[in-house]
Tab-separated table of C-alpha atoms in Angstrom:
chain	number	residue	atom	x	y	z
A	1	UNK	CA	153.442	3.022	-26.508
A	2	UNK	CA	154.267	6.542	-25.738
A	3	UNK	CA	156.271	9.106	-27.406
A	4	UNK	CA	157.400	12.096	-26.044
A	5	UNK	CA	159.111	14.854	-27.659
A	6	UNK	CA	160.947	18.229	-25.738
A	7	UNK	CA	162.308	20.794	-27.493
A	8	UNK	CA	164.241	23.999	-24.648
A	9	UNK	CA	163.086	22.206	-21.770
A	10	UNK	CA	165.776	21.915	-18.970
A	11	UNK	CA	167.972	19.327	-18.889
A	12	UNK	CA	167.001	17.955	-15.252
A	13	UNK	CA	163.266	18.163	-17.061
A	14	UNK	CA	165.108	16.005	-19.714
A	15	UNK	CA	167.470	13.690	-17.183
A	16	UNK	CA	164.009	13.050	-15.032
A	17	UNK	CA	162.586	11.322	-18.093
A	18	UNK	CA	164.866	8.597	-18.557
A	19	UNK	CA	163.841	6.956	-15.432
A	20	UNK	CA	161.133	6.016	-17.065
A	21	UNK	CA	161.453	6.262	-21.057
A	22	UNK	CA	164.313	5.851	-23.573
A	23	UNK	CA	166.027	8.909	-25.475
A	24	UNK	CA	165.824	7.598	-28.869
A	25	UNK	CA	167.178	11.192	-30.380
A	26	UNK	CA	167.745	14.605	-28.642
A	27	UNK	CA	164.360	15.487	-27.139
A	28	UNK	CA	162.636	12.167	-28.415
A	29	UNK	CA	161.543	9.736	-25.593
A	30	UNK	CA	159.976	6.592	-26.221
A	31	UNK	CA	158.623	4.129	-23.458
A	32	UNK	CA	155.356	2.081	-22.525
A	33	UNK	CA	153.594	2.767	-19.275
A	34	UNK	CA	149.960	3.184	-17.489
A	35	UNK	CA	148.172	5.687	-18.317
A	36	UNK	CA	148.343	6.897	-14.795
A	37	UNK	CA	152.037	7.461	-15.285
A	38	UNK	CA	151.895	9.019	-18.517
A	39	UNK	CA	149.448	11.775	-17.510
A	40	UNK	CA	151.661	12.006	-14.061
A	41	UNK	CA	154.707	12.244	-16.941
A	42	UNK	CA	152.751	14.626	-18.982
A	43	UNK	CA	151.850	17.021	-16.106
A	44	UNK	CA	155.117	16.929	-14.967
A	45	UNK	CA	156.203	18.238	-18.326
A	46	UNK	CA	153.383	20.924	-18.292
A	47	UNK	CA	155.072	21.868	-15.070
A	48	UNK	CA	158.545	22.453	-15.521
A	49	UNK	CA	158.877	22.691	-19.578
A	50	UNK	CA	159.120	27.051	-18.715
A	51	UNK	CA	159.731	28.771	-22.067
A	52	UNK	CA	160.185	25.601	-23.660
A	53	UNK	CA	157.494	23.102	-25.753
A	54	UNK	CA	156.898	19.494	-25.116
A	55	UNK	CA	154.166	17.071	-26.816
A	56	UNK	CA	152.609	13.600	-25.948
A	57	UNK	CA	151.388	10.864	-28.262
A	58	UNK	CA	149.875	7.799	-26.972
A	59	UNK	CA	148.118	5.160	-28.740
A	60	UNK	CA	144.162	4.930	-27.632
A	61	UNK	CA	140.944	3.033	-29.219
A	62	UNK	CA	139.936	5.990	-31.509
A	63	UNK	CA	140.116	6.113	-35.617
A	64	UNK	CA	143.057	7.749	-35.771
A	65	UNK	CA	144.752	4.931	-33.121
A	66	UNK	CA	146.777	7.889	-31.595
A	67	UNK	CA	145.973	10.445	-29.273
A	68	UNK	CA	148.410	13.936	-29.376
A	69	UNK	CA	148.662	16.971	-26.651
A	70	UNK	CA	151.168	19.396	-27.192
A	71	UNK	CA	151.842	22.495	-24.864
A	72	UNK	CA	154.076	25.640	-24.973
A	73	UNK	CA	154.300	26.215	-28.650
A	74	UNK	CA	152.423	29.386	-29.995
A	75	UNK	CA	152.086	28.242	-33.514
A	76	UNK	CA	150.935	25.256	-33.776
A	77	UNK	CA	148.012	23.854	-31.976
A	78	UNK	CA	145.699	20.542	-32.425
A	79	UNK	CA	142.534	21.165	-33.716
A	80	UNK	CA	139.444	18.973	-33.589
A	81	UNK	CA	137.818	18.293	-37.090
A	82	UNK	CA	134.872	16.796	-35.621
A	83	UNK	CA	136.696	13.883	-33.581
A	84	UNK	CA	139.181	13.896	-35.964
A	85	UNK	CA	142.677	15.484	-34.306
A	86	UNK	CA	145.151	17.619	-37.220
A	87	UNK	CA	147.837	19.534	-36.871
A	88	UNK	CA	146.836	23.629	-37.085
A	89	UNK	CA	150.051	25.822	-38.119
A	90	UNK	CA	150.643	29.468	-38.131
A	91	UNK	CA	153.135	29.381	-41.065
A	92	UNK	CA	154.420	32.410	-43.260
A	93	UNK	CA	152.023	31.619	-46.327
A	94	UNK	CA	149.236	31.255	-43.738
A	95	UNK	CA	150.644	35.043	-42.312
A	96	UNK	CA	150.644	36.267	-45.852
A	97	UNK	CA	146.847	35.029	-46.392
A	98	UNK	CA	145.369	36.275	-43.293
A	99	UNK	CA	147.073	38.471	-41.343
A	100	UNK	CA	147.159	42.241	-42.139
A	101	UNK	CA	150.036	44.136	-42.418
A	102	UNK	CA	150.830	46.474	-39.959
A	103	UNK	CA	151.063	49.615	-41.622
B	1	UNK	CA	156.176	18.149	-63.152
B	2	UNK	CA	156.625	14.620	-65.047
B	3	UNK	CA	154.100	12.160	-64.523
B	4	UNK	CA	155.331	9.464	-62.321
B	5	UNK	CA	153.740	6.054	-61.990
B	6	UNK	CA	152.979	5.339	-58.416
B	7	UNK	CA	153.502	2.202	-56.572
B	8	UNK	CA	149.830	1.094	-55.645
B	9	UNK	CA	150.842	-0.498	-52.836
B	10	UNK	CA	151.695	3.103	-50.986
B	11	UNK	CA	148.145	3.419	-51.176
B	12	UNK	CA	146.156	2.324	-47.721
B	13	UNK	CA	143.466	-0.348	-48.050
B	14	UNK	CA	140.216	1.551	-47.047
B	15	UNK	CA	139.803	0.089	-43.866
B	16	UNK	CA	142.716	1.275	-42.480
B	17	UNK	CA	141.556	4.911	-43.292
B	18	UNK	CA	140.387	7.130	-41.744
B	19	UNK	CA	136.596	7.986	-42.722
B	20	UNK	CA	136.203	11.800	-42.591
B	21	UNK	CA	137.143	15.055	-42.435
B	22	UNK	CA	134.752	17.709	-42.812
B	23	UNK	CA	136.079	21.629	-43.648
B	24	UNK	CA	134.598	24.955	-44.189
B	25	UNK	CA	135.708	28.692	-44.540
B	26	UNK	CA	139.639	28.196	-46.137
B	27	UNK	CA	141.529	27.736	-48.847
B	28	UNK	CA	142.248	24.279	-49.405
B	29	UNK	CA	146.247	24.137	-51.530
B	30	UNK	CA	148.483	21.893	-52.195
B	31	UNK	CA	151.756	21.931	-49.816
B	32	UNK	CA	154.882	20.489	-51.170
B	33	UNK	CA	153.420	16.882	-51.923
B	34	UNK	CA	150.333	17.184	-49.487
B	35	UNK	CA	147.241	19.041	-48.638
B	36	UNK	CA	146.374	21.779	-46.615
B	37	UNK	CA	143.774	23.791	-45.478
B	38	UNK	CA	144.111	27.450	-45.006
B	39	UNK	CA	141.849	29.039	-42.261
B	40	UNK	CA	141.622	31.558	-39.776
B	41	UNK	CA	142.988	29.545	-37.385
B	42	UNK	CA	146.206	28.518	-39.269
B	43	UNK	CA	147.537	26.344	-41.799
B	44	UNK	CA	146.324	22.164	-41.191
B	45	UNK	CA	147.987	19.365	-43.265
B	46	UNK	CA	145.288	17.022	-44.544
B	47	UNK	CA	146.194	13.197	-44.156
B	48	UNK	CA	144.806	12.815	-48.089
B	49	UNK	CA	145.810	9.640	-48.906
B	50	UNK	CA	144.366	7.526	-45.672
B	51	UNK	CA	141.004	9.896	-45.831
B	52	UNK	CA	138.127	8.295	-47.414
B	53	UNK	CA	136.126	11.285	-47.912
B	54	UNK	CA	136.786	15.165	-47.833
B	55	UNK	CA	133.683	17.037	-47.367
B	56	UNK	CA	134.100	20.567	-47.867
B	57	UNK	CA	131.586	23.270	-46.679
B	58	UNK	CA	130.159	26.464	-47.430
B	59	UNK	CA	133.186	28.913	-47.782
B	60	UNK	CA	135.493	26.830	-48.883
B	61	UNK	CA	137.729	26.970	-51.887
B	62	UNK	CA	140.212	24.523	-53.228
B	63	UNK	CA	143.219	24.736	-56.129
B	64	UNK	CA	143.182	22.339	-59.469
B	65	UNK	CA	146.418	20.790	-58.083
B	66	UNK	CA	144.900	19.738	-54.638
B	67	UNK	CA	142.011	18.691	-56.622
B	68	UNK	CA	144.681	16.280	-58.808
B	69	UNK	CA	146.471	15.326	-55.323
B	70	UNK	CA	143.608	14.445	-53.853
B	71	UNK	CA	142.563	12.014	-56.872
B	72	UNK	CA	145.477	10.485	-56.979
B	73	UNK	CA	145.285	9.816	-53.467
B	74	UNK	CA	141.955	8.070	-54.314
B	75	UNK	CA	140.167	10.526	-52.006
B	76	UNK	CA	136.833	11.459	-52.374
B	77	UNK	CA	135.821	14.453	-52.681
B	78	UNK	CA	132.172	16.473	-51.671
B	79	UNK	CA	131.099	19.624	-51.675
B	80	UNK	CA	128.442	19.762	-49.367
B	81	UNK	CA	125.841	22.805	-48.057
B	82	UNK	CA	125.904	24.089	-44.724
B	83	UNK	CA	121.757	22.400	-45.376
B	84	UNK	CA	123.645	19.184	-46.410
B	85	UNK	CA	121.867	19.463	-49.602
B	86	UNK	CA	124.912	16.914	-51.443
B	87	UNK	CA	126.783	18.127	-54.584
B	88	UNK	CA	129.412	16.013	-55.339
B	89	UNK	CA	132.612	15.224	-57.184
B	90	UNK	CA	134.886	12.107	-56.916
B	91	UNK	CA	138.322	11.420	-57.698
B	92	UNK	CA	139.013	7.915	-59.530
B	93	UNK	CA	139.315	5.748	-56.520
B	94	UNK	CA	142.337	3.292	-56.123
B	95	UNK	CA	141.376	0.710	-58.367
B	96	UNK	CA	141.777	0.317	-61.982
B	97	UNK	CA	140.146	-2.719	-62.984
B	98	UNK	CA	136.686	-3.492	-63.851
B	99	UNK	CA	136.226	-6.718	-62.277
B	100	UNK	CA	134.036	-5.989	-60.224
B	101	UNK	CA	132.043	-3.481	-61.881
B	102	UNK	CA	131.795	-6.207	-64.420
B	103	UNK	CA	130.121	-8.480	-61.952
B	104	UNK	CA	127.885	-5.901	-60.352
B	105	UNK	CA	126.390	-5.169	-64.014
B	106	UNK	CA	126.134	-8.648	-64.735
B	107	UNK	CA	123.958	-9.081	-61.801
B	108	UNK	CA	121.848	-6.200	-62.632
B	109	UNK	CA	121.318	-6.807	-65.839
B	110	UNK	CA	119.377	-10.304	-65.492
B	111	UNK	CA	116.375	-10.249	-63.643
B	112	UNK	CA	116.540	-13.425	-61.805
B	113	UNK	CA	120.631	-12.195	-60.351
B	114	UNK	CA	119.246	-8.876	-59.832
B	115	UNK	CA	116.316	-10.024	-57.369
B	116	UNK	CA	118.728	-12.120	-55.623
B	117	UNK	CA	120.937	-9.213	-54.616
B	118	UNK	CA	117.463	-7.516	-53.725
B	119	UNK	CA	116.715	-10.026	-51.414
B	120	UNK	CA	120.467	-10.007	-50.179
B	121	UNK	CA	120.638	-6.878	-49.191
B	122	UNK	CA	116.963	-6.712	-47.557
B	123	UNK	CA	118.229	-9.882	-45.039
B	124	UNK	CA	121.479	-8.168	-44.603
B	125	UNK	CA	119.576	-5.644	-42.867
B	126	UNK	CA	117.510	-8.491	-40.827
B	127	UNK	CA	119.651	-9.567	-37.446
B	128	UNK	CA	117.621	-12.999	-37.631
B	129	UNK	CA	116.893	-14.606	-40.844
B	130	UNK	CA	113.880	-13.749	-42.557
B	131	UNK	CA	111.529	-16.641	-43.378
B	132	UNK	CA	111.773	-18.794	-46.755
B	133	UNK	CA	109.929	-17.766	-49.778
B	134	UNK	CA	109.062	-14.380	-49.457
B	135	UNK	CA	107.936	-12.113	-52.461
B	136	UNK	CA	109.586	-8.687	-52.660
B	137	UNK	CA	106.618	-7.559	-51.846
B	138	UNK	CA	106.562	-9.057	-48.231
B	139	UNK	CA	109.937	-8.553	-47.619
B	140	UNK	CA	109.185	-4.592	-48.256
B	141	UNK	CA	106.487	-5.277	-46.398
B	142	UNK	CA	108.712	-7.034	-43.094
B	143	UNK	CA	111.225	-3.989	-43.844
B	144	UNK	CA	109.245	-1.349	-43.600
B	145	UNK	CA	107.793	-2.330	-40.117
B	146	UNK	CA	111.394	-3.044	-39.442
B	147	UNK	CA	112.280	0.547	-39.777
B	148	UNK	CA	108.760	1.734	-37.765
B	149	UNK	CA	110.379	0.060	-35.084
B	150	UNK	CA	113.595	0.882	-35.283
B	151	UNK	CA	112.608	4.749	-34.618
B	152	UNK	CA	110.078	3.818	-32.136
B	153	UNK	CA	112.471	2.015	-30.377
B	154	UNK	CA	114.945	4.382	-30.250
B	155	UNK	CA	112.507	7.266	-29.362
B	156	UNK	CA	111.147	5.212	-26.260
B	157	UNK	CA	114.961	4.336	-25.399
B	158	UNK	CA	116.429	8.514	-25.089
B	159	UNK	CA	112.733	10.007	-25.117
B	160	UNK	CA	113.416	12.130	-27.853
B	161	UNK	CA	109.385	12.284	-29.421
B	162	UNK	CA	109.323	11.072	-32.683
B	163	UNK	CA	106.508	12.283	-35.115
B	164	UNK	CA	108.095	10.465	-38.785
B	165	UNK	CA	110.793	11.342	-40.954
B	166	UNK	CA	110.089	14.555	-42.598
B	167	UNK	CA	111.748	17.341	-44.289
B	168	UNK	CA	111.625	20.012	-46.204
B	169	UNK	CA	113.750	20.107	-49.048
B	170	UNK	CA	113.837	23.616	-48.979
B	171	UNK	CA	113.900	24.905	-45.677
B	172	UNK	CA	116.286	23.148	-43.666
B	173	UNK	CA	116.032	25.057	-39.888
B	174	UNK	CA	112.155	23.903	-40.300
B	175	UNK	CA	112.689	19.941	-39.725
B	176	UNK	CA	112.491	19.436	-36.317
B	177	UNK	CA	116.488	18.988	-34.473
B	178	UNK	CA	116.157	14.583	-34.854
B	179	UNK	CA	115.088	15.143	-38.212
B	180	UNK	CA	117.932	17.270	-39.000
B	181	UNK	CA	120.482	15.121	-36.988
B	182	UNK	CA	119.601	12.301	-39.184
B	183	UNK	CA	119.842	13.989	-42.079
B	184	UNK	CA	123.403	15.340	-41.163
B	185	UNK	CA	124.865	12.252	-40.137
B	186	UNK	CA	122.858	10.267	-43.257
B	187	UNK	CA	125.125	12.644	-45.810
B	188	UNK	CA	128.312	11.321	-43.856
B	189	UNK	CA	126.952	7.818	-44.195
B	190	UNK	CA	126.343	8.487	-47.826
B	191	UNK	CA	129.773	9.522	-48.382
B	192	UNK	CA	131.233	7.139	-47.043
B	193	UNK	CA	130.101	4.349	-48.857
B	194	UNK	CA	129.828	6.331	-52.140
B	195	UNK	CA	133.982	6.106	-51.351
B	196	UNK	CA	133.828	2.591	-50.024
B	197	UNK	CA	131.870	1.683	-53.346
B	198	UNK	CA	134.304	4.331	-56.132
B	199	UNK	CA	137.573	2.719	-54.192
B	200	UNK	CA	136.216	-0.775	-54.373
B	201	UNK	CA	135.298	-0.124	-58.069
B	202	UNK	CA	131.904	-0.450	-58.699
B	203	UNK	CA	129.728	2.224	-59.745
B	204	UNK	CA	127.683	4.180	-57.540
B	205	UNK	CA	124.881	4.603	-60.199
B	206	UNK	CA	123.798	1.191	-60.660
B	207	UNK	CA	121.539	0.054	-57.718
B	208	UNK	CA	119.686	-2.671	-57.141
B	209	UNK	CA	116.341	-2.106	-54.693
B	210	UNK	CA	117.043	2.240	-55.241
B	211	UNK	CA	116.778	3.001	-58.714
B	212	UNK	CA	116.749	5.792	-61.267
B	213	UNK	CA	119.499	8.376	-59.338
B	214	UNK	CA	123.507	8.509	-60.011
B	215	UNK	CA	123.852	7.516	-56.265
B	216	UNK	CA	121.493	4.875	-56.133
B	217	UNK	CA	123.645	1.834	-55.114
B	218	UNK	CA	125.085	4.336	-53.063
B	219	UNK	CA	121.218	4.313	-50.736
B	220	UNK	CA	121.274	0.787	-50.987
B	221	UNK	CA	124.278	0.163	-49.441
B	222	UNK	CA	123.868	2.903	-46.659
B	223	UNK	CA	120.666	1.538	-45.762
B	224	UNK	CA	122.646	-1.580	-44.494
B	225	UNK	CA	124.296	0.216	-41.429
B	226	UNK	CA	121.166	3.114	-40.669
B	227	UNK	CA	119.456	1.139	-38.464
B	228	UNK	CA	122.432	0.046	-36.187
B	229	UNK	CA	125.063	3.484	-36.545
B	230	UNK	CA	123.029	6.603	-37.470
B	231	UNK	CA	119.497	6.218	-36.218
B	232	UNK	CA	120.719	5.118	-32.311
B	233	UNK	CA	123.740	7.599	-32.399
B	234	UNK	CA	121.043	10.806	-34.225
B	235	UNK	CA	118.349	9.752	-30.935
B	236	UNK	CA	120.701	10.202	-28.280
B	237	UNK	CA	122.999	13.360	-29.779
B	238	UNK	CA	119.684	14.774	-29.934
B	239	UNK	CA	118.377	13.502	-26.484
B	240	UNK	CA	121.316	15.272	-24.907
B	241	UNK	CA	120.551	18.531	-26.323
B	242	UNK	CA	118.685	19.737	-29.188
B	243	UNK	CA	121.434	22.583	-29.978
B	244	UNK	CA	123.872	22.759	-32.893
B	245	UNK	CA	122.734	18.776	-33.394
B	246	UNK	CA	124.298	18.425	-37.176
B	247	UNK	CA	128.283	19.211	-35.562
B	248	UNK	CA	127.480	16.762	-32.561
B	249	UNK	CA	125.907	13.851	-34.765
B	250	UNK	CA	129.004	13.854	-37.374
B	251	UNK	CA	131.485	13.868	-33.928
B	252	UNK	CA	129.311	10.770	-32.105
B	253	UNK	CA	128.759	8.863	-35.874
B	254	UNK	CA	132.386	8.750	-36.076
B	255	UNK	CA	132.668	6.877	-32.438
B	256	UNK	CA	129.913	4.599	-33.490
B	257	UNK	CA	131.531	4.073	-37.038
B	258	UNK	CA	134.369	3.023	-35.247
B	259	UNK	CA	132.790	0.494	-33.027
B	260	UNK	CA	130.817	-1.134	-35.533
B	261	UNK	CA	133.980	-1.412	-37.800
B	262	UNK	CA	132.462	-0.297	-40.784
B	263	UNK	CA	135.041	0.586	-42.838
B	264	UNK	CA	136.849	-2.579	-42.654
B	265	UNK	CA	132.874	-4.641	-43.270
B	266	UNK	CA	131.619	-2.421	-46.295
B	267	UNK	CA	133.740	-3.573	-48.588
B	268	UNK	CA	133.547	-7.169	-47.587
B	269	UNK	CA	129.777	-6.827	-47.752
B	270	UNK	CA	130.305	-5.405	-50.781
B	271	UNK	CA	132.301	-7.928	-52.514
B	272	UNK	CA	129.718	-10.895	-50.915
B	273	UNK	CA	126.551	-9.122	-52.900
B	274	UNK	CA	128.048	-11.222	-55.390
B	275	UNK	CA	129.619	-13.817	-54.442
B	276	UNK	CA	128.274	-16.546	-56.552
B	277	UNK	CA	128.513	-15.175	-60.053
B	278	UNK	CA	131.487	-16.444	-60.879
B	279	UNK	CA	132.887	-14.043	-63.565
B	280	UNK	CA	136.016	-14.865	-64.836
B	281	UNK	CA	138.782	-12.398	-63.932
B	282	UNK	CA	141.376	-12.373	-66.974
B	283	UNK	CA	143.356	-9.703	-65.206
B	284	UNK	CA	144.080	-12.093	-61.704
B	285	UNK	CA	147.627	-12.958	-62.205
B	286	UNK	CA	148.679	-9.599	-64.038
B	287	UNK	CA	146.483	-6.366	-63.213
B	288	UNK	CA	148.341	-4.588	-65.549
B	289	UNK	CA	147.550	-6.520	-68.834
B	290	UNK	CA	145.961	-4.360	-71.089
B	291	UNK	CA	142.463	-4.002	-71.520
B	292	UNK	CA	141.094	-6.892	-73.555
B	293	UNK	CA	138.122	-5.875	-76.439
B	294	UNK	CA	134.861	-7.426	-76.517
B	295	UNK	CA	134.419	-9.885	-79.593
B	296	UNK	CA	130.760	-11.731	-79.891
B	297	UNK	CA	133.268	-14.841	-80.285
B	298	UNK	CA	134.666	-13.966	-77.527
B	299	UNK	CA	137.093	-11.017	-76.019
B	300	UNK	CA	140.296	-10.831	-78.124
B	301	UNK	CA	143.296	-9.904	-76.615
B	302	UNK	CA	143.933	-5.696	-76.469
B	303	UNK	CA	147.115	-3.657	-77.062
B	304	UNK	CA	147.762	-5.527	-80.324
B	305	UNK	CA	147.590	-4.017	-83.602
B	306	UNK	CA	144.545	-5.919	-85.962
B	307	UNK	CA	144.492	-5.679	-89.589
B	308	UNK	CA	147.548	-3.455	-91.238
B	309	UNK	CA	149.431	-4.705	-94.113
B	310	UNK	CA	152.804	-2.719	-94.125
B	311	UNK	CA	156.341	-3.318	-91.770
B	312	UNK	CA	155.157	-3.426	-88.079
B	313	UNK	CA	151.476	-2.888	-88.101
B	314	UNK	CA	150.651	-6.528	-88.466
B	315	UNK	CA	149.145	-8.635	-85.322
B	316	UNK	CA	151.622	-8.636	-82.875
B	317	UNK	CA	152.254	-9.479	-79.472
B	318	UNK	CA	152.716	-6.378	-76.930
B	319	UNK	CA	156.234	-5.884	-75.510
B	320	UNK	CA	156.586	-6.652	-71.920
């Protein structure tokens, strides 16, 4: 299974998806597929997303079961703890600890 | 906050975890109900509750109420150096009954029980079964060519040269880089069986061929899986390249953890060390009965008051 989520992509971006997965929600697509059309999907994304953000989850024989990319969004980014893929946010708390104030 | 009972079954079974997660340099908080990690890269949410083990590394600092989270969670947690020289801490694990502590001290108490499990977990190790009527003495005799080969082997398959296992406890950049990848992935290994045996509920002290450390049944049960996950996986990290070998090994031992299924057979193996004992379990068909206390007639039945004489403190039944 894949899941696909857009978030300010254009619509034909958005309209060029359903050929091949469902729109469970705004911006949520769900579908199974090879993986030579999901990468083909993904790139497309990459592509023609512009300002917008898109991500890709796919299920794959590692421990987590899951595989994520994400592209496009400045604050949060997938980090590698040794094989293991989390989540990395630049939240206000995380500003507040470790970025200095411009004074 | 009021203290909530949790529903048990929210918790994962420890096979379906995931084994590791290993952080350094950050704050580690807790975030609404979860953990997090502060670092310089940004704030990461910590899947606590289907991690086995959190190791946390030099520069690391953590909060009492991640600490409690974490617990809860029945996630283990490590401090470990940056020279993988282990302190340690661990939450209480999921379970709350002493079965099978019970039956793990019953079979280490007896002599005759206690060799058995010896010899258990010395064929465990064994792909083909070793041959009838062997003293401990041979069979530490078969294992420790066993393990002579098993590096030789290995060093012939990824020529990386292999002159013993040595270390020095106190200079860690000394060992040579297969040396040190061993010991790096060995304190992963550790760890995760020291959770596989606090979540299964036996105790971690109380080992059977290692004896005399808190972690001892924690090296007996680790020695099970060296031979097929870390000693292969330390040759050939270090056969590709002999830099920054302790990051690689704990990346590769993961892959190979996976493979081998580990987390889903140490508990299994676990439970089979003894199988045959045959304790009686009085808490089977309600784990929440309370406790029981030990009579030399036999156990009489806990959360009942014994003894008192006025209105309500005679023997009675407990509500529910």
């Amino acid at each position: 299974m894949v899941v696909m989520v857009l978030e300010k992509v254009p619509k034909s971006l958005r309209g060029e998806l359903t050929r091949w997965m469902l729109e469970v929600s705004t911006g949520v697509f769900v579908g199974s597929m090879s993986a030579m059309v999901r990468d083909l999907l993904w790139d497309k994304c990459v592509e023609k997303s512009r300002a917008g953000r898109c991500c890709q989850l796919y299920r794959t024989n590692n421990e987590q079961g899951y595989a994520i990319r994400m592209h496009g969004d400045s604050n949060r980014s997938i980090r590698d703890f040794d094989g293991l893929m989390l989540v990395t946010v630049k939240n206000a708390k995380w500003e507040q600890m470790f970025v200095e104030p411009a004074s | 906050m009021p203290y909530t009972t949790q529903n048990l079954k929210e918790l994962p079974k420890f096979r379906d975890g995931l084994s590791y997660l290993y952080l350094e340099h950050g704050r580690i908080e807790q975030e609404d109900q979860a953990i997090a990690h502060y670092g310089p890269d940004g704030m990461t949410a910590v899947p606590a509750a289907a991690l086995g083990v959190l190791m946390l590394g030099p520069g690391t600092s953590v909060t009492h109420a991640a600490i409690r989270a974490l617990a809860n969670n029945g996630c283990s947690v490590f401090w470990v150096g940056e020279e993988m020289v282990r302190f340690y801490a661990c939450g209480l694990g999921e379970t709350r009954s002493t079965q099978h502590l019970l039956r793990q001290v019953a079979a280490y108490s007896d002599h005759d029980t206690r060799l058995r499990v010896v010899k258990r977990l010395y064929a465990l190790r064994f792909p083909e079964p070793l041959p009838e009527g062997l003293t401990l003495q041979q069979i530490r005799g078969y294992e420790g060519v066993r393990v002579r080969d098993t590096y030789a082997y290995w060093s012939r398959e990824t020529g990386v040269p292999w002159y013993g296992r040595n270390y020095s406890r106190g200079n860690w950049t000394q060992a040579d880089p297969i040396n040190r990848a061993i010991s790096a992935g060995a304190a992963c290994l550790y760890g995760l069986c020291h959770a596989a045996i606090v979540s299964a509920g036996y105790s971690p002290a109380l080992g059977f061929i290692h004896t005399g450390k808190q972690l001892s049944f924690v090296y007996d049960i680790a020695d099970l899986y060296k031979a097929e996950t870390l000693i292969p996986t330390a040759f050939k990290v270090v056969a590709e390249s002999s830099e920054g070998v302790e990051r690689r090994v704990r990346h590769t031992l993961r892959d190979q953890l996976r493979e081998v299924k580990l987390l889903e057979r140490v508990v299994a193996d676990l439970h089979a060390l003894f199988d045959d004992l045959e304790l009686p379990d009085p808490y089977a068909d309600d784990p929440s009965k309370p406790g029981e206390l030990w009579d030399p007639a036999g156990n009489v039945a806990g959360g009942v008051i014994y003894g008192g004489d006025g209105a309500g403190e005679g023997a009675q039944e407990p509500e529910g």
